[in-house]
Short mmCIF file of C-alpha atoms (C1' of nucleotides) in Angstrom, two decimals:
data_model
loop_
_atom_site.label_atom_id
_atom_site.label_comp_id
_atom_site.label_asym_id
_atom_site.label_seq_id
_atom_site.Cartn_x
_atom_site.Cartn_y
_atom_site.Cartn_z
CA UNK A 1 -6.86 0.55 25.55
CA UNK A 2 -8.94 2.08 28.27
CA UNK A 3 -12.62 1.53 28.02
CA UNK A 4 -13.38 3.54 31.14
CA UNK A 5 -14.23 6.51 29.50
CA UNK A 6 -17.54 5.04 28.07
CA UNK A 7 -20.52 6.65 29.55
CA UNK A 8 -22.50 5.04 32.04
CA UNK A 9 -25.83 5.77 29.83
CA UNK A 10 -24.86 5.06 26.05
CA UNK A 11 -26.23 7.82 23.59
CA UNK A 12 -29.86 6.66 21.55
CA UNK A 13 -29.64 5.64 18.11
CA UNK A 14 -30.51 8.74 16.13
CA UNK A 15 -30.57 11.00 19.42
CA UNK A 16 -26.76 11.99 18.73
CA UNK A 17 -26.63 16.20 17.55
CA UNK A 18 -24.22 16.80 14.96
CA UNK A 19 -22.96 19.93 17.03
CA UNK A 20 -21.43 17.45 20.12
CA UNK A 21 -18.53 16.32 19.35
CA UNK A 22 -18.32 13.94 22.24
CA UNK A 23 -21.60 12.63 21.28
CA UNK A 24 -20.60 11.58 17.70
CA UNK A 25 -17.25 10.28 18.60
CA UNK A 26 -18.77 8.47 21.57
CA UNK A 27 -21.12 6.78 19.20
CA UNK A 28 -18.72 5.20 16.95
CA UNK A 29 -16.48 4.22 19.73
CA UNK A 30 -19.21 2.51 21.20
CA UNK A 31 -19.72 0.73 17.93
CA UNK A 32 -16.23 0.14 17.60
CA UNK A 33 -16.57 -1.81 20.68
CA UNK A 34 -18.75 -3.99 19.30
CA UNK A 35 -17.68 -4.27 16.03
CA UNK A 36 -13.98 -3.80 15.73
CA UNK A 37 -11.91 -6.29 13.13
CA UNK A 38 -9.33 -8.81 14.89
CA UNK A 39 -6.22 -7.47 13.29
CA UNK A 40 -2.89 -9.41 13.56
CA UNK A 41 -1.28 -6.20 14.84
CA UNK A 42 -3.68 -4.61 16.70
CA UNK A 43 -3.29 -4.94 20.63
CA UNK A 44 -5.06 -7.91 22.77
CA UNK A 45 -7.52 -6.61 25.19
CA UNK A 46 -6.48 -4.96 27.94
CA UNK A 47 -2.82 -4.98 26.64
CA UNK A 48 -0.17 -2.06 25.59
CA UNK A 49 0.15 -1.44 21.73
CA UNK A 50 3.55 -2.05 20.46
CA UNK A 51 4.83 0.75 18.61
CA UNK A 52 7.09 -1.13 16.25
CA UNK A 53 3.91 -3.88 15.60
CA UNK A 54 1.68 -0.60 14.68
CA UNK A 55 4.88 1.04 12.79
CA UNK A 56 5.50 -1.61 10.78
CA UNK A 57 1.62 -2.22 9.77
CA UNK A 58 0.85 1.18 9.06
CA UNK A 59 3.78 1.45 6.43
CA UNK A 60 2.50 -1.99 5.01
CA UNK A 61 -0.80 -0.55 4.84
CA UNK A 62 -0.08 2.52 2.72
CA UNK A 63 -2.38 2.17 -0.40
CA UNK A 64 -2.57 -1.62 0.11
CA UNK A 65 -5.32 -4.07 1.30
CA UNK A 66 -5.55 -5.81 4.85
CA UNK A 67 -5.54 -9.06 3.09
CA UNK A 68 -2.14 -8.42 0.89
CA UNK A 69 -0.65 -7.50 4.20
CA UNK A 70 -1.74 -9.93 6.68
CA UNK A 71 1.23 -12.54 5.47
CA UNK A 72 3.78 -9.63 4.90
CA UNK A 73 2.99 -8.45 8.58
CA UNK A 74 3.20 -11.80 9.92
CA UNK A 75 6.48 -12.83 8.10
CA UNK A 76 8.27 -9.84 9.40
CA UNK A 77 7.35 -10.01 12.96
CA UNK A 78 8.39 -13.30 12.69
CA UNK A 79 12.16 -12.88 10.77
CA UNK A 80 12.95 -9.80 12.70
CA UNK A 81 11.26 -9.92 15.97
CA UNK A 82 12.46 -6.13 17.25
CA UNK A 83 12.94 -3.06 15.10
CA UNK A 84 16.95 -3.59 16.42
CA UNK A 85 16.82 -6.95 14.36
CA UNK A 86 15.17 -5.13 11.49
CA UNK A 87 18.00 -2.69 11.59
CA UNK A 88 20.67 -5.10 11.54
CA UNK A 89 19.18 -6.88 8.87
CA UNK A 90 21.16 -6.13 5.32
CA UNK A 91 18.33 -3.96 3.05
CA UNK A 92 18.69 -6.84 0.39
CA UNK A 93 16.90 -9.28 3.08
CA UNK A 94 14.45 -6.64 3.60
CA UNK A 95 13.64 -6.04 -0.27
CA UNK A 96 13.35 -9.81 -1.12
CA UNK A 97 10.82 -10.10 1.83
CA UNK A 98 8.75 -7.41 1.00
CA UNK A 99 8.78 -8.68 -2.84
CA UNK A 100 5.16 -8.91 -4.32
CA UNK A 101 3.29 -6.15 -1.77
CA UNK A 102 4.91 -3.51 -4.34
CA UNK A 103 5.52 0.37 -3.51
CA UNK A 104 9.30 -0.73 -2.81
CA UNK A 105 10.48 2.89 -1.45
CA UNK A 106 8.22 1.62 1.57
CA UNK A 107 10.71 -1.20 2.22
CA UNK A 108 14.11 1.65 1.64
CA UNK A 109 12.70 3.31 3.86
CA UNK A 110 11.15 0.95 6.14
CA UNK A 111 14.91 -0.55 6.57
CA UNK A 112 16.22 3.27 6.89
CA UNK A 113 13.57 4.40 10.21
CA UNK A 114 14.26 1.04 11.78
CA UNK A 115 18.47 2.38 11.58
CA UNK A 116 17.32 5.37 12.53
CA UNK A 117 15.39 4.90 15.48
CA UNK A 118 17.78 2.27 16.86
CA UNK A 119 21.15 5.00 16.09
CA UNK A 120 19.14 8.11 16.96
CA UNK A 121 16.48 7.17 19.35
CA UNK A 122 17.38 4.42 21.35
CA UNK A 123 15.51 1.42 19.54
CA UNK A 124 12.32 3.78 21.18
CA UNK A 125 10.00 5.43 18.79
CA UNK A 126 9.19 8.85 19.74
CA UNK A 127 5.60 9.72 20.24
CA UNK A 128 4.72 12.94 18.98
CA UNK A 129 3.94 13.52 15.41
CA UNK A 130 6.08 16.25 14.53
CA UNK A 131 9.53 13.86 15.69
CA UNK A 132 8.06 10.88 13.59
CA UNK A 133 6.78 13.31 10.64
CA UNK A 134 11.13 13.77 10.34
CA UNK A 135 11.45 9.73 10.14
CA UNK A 136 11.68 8.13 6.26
CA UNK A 137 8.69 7.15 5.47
CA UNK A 138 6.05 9.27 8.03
CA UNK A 139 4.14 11.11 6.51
CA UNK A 140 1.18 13.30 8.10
CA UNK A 141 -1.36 10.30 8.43
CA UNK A 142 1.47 8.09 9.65
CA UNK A 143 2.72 9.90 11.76
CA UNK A 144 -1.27 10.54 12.86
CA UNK A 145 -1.90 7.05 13.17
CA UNK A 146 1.48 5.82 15.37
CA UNK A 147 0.70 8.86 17.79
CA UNK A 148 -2.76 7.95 17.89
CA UNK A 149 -2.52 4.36 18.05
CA UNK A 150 0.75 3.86 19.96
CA UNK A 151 1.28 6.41 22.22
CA UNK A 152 -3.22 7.71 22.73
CA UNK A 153 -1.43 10.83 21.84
CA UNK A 154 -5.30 13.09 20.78
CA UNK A 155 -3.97 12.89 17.20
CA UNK A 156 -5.92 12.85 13.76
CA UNK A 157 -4.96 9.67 11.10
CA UNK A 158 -6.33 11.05 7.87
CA UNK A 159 -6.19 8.20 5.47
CA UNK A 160 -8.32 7.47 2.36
CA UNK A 161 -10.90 6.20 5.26
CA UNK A 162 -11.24 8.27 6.77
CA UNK A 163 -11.86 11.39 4.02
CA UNK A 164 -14.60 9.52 2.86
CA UNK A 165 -16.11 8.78 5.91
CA UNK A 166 -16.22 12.24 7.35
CA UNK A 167 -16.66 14.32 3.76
CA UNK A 168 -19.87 12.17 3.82
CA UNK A 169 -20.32 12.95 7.31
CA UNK A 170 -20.18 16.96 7.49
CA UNK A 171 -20.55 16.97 3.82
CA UNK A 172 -17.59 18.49 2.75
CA UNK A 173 -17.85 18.94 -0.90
CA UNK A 174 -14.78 20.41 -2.61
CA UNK A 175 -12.86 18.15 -4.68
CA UNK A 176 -10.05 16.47 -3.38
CA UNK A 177 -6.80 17.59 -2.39
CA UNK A 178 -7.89 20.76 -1.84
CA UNK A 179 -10.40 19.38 0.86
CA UNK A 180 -7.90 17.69 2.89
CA UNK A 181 -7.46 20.77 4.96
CA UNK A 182 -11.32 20.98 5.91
CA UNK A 183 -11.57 17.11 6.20
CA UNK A 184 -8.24 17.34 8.93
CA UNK A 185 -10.03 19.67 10.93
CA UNK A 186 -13.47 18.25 11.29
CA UNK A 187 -11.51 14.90 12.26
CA UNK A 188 -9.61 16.41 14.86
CA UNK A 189 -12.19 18.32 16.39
CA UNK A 190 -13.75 14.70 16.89
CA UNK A 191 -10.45 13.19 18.18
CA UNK A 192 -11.60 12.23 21.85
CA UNK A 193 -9.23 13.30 24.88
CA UNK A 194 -9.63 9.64 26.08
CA UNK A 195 -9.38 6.68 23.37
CA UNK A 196 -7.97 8.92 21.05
CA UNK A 197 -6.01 5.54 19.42
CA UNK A 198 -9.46 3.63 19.49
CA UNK A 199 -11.20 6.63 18.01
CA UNK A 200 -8.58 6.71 14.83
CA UNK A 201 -8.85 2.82 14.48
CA UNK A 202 -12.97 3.52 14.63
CA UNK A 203 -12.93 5.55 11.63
CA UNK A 204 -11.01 3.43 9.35
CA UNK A 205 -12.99 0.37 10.56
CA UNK A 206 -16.38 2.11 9.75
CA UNK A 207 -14.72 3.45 6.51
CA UNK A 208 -13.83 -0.24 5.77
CA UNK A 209 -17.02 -2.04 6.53
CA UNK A 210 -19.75 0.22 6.78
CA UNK A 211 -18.94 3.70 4.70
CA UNK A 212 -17.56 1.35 1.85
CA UNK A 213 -16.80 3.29 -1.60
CA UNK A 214 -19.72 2.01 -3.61
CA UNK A 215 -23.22 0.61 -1.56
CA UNK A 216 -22.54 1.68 1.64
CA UNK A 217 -24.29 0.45 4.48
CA UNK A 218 -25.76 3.42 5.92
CA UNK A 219 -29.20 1.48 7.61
CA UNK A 220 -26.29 -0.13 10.18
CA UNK A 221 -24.07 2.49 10.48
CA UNK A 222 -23.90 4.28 14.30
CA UNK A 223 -23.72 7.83 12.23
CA UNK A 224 -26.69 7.32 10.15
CA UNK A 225 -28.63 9.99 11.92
CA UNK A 226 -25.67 12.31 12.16
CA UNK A 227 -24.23 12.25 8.44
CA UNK A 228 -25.42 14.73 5.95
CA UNK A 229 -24.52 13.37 2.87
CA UNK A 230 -26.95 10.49 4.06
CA UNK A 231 -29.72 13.18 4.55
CA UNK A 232 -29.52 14.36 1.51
CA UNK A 233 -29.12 10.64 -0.15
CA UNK A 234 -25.41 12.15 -1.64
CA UNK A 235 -23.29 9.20 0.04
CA UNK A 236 -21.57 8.00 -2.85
CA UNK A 237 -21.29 11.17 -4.60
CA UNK A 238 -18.63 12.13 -1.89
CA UNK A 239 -15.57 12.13 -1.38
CA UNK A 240 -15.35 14.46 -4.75
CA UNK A 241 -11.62 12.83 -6.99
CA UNK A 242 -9.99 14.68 -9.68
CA UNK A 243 -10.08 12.29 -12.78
CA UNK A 244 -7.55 10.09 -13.68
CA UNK A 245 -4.92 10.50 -16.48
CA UNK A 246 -4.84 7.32 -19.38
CA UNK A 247 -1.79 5.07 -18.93
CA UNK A 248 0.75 4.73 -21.62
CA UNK A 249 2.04 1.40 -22.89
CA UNK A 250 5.56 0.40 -22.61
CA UNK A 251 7.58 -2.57 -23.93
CA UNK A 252 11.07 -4.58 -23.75
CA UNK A 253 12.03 -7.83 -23.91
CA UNK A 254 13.16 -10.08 -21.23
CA UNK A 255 16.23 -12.31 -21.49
CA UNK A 256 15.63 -16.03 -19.50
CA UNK A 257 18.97 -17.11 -19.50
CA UNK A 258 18.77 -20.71 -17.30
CA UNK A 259 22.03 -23.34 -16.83
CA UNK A 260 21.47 -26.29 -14.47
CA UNK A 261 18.73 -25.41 -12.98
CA UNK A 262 19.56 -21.45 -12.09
CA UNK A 263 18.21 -18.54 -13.82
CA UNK A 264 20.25 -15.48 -14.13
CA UNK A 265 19.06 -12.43 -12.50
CA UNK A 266 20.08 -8.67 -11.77
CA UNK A 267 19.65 -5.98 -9.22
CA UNK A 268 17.61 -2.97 -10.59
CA UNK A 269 19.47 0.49 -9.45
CA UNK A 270 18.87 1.91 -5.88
CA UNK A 271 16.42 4.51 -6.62
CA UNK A 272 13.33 4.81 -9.18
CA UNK A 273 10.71 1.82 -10.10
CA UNK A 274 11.37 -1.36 -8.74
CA UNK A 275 14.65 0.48 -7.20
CA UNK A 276 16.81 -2.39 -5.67
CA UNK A 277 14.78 -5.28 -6.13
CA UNK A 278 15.46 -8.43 -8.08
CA UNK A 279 14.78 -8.45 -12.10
CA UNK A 280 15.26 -10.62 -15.20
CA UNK A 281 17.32 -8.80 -17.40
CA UNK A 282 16.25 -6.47 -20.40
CA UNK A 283 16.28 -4.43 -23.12
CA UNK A 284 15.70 -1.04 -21.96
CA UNK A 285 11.58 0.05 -21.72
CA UNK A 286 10.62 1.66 -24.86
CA UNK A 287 7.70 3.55 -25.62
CA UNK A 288 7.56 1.14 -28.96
CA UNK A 289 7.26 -2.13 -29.11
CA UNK A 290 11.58 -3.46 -30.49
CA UNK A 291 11.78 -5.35 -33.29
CA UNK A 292 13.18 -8.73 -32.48
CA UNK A 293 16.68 -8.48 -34.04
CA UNK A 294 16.96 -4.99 -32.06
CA UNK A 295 15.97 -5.93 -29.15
CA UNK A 296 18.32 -8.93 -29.24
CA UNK A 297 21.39 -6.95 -28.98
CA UNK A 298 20.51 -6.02 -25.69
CA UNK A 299 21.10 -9.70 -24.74
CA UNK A 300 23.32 -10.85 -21.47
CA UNK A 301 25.39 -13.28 -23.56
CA UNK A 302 25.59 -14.48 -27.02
CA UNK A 303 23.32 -17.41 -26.68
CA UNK A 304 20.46 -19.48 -29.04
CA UNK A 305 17.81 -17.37 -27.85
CA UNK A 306 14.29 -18.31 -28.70
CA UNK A 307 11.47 -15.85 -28.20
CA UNK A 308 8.79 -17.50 -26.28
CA UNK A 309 4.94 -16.97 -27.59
CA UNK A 310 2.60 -14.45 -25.36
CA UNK A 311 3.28 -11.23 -23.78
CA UNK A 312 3.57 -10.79 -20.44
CA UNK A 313 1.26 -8.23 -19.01
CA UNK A 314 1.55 -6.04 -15.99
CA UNK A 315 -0.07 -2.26 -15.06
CA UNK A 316 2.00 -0.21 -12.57
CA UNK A 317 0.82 2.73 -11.19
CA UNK A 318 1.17 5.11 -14.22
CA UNK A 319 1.93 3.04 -17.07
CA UNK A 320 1.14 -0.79 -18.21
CA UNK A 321 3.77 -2.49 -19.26
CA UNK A 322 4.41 -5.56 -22.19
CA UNK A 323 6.82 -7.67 -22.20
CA UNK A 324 8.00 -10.52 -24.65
CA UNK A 325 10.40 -12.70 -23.26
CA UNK A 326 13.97 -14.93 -25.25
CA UNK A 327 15.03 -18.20 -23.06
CA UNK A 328 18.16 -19.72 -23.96
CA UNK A 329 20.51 -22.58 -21.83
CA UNK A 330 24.02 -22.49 -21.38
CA UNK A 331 26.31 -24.71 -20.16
CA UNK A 332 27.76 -23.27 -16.54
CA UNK A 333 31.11 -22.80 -17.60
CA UNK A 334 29.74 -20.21 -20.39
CA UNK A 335 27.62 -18.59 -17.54
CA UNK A 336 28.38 -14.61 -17.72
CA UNK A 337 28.72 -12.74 -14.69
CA UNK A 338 25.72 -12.00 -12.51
CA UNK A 339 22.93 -13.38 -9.93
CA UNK A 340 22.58 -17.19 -10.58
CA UNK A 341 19.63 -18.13 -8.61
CA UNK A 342 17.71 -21.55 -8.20
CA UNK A 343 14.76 -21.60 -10.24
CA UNK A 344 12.71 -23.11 -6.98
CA UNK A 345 14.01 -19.64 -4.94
CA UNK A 346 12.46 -16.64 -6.82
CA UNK A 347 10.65 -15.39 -4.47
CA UNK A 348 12.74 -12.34 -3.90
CA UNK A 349 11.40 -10.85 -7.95
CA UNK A 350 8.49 -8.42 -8.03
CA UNK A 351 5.33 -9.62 -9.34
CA UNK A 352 5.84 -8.19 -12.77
CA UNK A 353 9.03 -10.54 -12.79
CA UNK A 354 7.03 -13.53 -11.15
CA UNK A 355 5.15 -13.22 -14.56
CA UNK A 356 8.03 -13.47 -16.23
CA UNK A 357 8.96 -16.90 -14.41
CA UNK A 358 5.63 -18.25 -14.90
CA UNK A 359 4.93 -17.69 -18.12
CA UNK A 360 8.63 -19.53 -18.83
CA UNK A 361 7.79 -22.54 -16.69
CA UNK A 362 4.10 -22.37 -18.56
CA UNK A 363 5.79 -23.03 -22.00
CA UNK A 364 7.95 -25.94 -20.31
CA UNK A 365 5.17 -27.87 -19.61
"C1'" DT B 1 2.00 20.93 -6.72
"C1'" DA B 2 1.73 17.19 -9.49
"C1'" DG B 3 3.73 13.18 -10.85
"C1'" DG B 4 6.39 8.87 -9.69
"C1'" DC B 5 5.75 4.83 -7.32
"C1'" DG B 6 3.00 -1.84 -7.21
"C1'" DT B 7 -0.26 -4.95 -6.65
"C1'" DG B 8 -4.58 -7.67 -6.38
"C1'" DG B 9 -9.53 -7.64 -6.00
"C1'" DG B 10 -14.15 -6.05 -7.31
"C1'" DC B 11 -17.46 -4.93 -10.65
"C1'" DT C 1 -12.22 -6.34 -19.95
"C1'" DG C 2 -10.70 -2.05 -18.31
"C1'" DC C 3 -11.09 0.89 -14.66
"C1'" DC C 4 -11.32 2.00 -9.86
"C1'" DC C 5 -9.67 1.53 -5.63
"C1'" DA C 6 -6.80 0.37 -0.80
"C1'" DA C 7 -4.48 2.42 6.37
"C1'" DG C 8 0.42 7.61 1.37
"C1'" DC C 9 5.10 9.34 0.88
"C1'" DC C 10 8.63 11.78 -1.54
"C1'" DT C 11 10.44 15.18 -4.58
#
DNA sequence: TAGGCGTGGGC
DNA sequence: TGCCCAAGCCT
């Protein structure tokens, strides 16, 4: 990224005004330059971002930690070196690799742009937001965030970030979503001709490390002097959430059917929860807890099946979930037909099935 | 527009 | 422990 934009004569702490733009945005870049987080897909010094490296960490990123996606990112980049690889790659591969970082539409439609771009664009991504906004996948901040980043198109990323950071910052204090439309405006109105891919990455660094939800660190942030909210000793009060509705419960039972050494497994359906990953079979997910014998007839196979003690448990975004698991062995020439997997290669099964596996290999022992 | 859609970490 | 939250998108 250029740095030649900085100016010659850096601004004084707490001599920024809140009415320059350039002043406030210069302020955090110049932090940024300081402080910035090594990222495994952010671009080396002095080099070109590369757009399917920032693509393909941006959908990873989506509602999930830099942590969870740091391995994710890595094995990717590694299995499918170009987004022309990616496309070529069969979605199945692409499902059982993303297996565990959850939000599976991300990988459908990861696997779908990637097609896309290579049949419709060239293998090139285009750089302006309304072309990506049309991609699976791109959404506003996305699409934000690739012009930004990629292409230092002057772009606003608007992620969860960066509405906290900058409700705090003009003190924007109508509830979210309806604030979105304010918060988008005062962040593009700071969006820097020069740097503008520097600037977005600024705000969600400072929103990470400094303008944290709870405790943030105002004493060392480069916007202390600037941010209202901080004047007026509000920070954590902002960004305003609607609350949050109570979860149901839901319940089946799990069928661990194992013969020399594999474990049989299923496909869920394209579409919906968990749509075309890897599962261990079930009865269907009740709002009641089955009774054993009725639950039971949902069985792959007429087997000895045993009903292990414990309940798995596992919350997904709107309701948690218990299941009881049955394990029974069969000898391969009664297997029925389905996915007969080693035991020692199930790492392809969401996390909620993971359980499943572990609490089975728990009881072995 | 509001609800569906995963997971792991922090407190 | 239960709840909140994290670089949102799609319908």
């Amino acid at each position: 990224m250029s740095s030649t934009l900085r100016p010659k004569t850096q601004p004084r702490m707490g001599s920024i005004s809140r009415n320059r733009p350039d002043e406030v945005s210069g302020a955090l870049l110049a932090w940024y330059d300081r402080h910035q987080r090594v990222l495994p897909w952010r671009a080396r010094e002095g080099k070109a971002p590369d757009p399917y490296h920032v693509w393909l960490s941006e959908i990873m990123l989506q509602q999930t930690t830099v942590q969870a996606v740091k391995p994710y990112f890595e094995g990717f980049v590694a299995c499918w070196p170009t987004i022309e690889d990616l496309a070529k790659a069969p979605l199945e591969a692409v499902l059982d690799r993303w297996a565990g970082l959850g939000y599976y539409a991300r990988a459908r439609n990861l696997h779908a742009c990637a097609c896309k771009i290579v049949a419709d664009f060239g293998g090139r991504f285009p750089s302006d937001e309304k072309t990506l906004k049309t991609l699976p996948g791109i959404g506003d901040y996305t699409a934000g965030a690739i012009a930004a980043i990629a292409f230092d198109k002057v772009a606003a990323a608007v992620d969860g970030n960066v509405e906290r950071v900058i409700s705090r910052m003009r003190f924007i204090d109508e509830p979210l979503p309806k604030a979105k439309k304010a918060i988008r405006a005062e962040t593009l109105a700071l969006v820097p001709d020069r740097r503008a891919g520097d600037f977005a990455q600024s705000l969600m660094d400072l929103g990470a490390t400094i303008c944290t939800v709870r405790a943030p660190k105002c004493g060392i942030c480069p916007w202390e002097g600037v941010c209202i909210a901080h004047a007026k000793g509000r920070m954590e009060d902002l960004p305003i959430k609607p609350p949050k509705k109570r979860k149901p419960v839901r319940h089946a039972l799990a069928f661990w059917l194992e013969s020399e050494g594999d474990v049989l497994l299923r496909r869920r359906p394209a579409k919906g929860l968990l749509g075309g990953m890897l599962e261990v079979p079930s009865s269907p997910w009740g709002d009641e807890p089955l009774d054993d014998d009725a639950a039971l007839a949902h069985a792959p196979n007429a087997a000895d099946w045993a009903i292990l003690e414990g309940t798995v448990r596992h919350t997904f975004t709107h309701f948690h979930f218990h299941l009881k698991v049955a394990r029974a062995h069969i000898r391969a020439d009664a297997r029925p037909d389905g996915l007969w997997v080693p035991m020692h290669d199930l790492d392809g099964l969401p996390t909620v099935m993971r359980k499943v596996a572990h609490m089975v290999q728990k009881q072995k022992a």
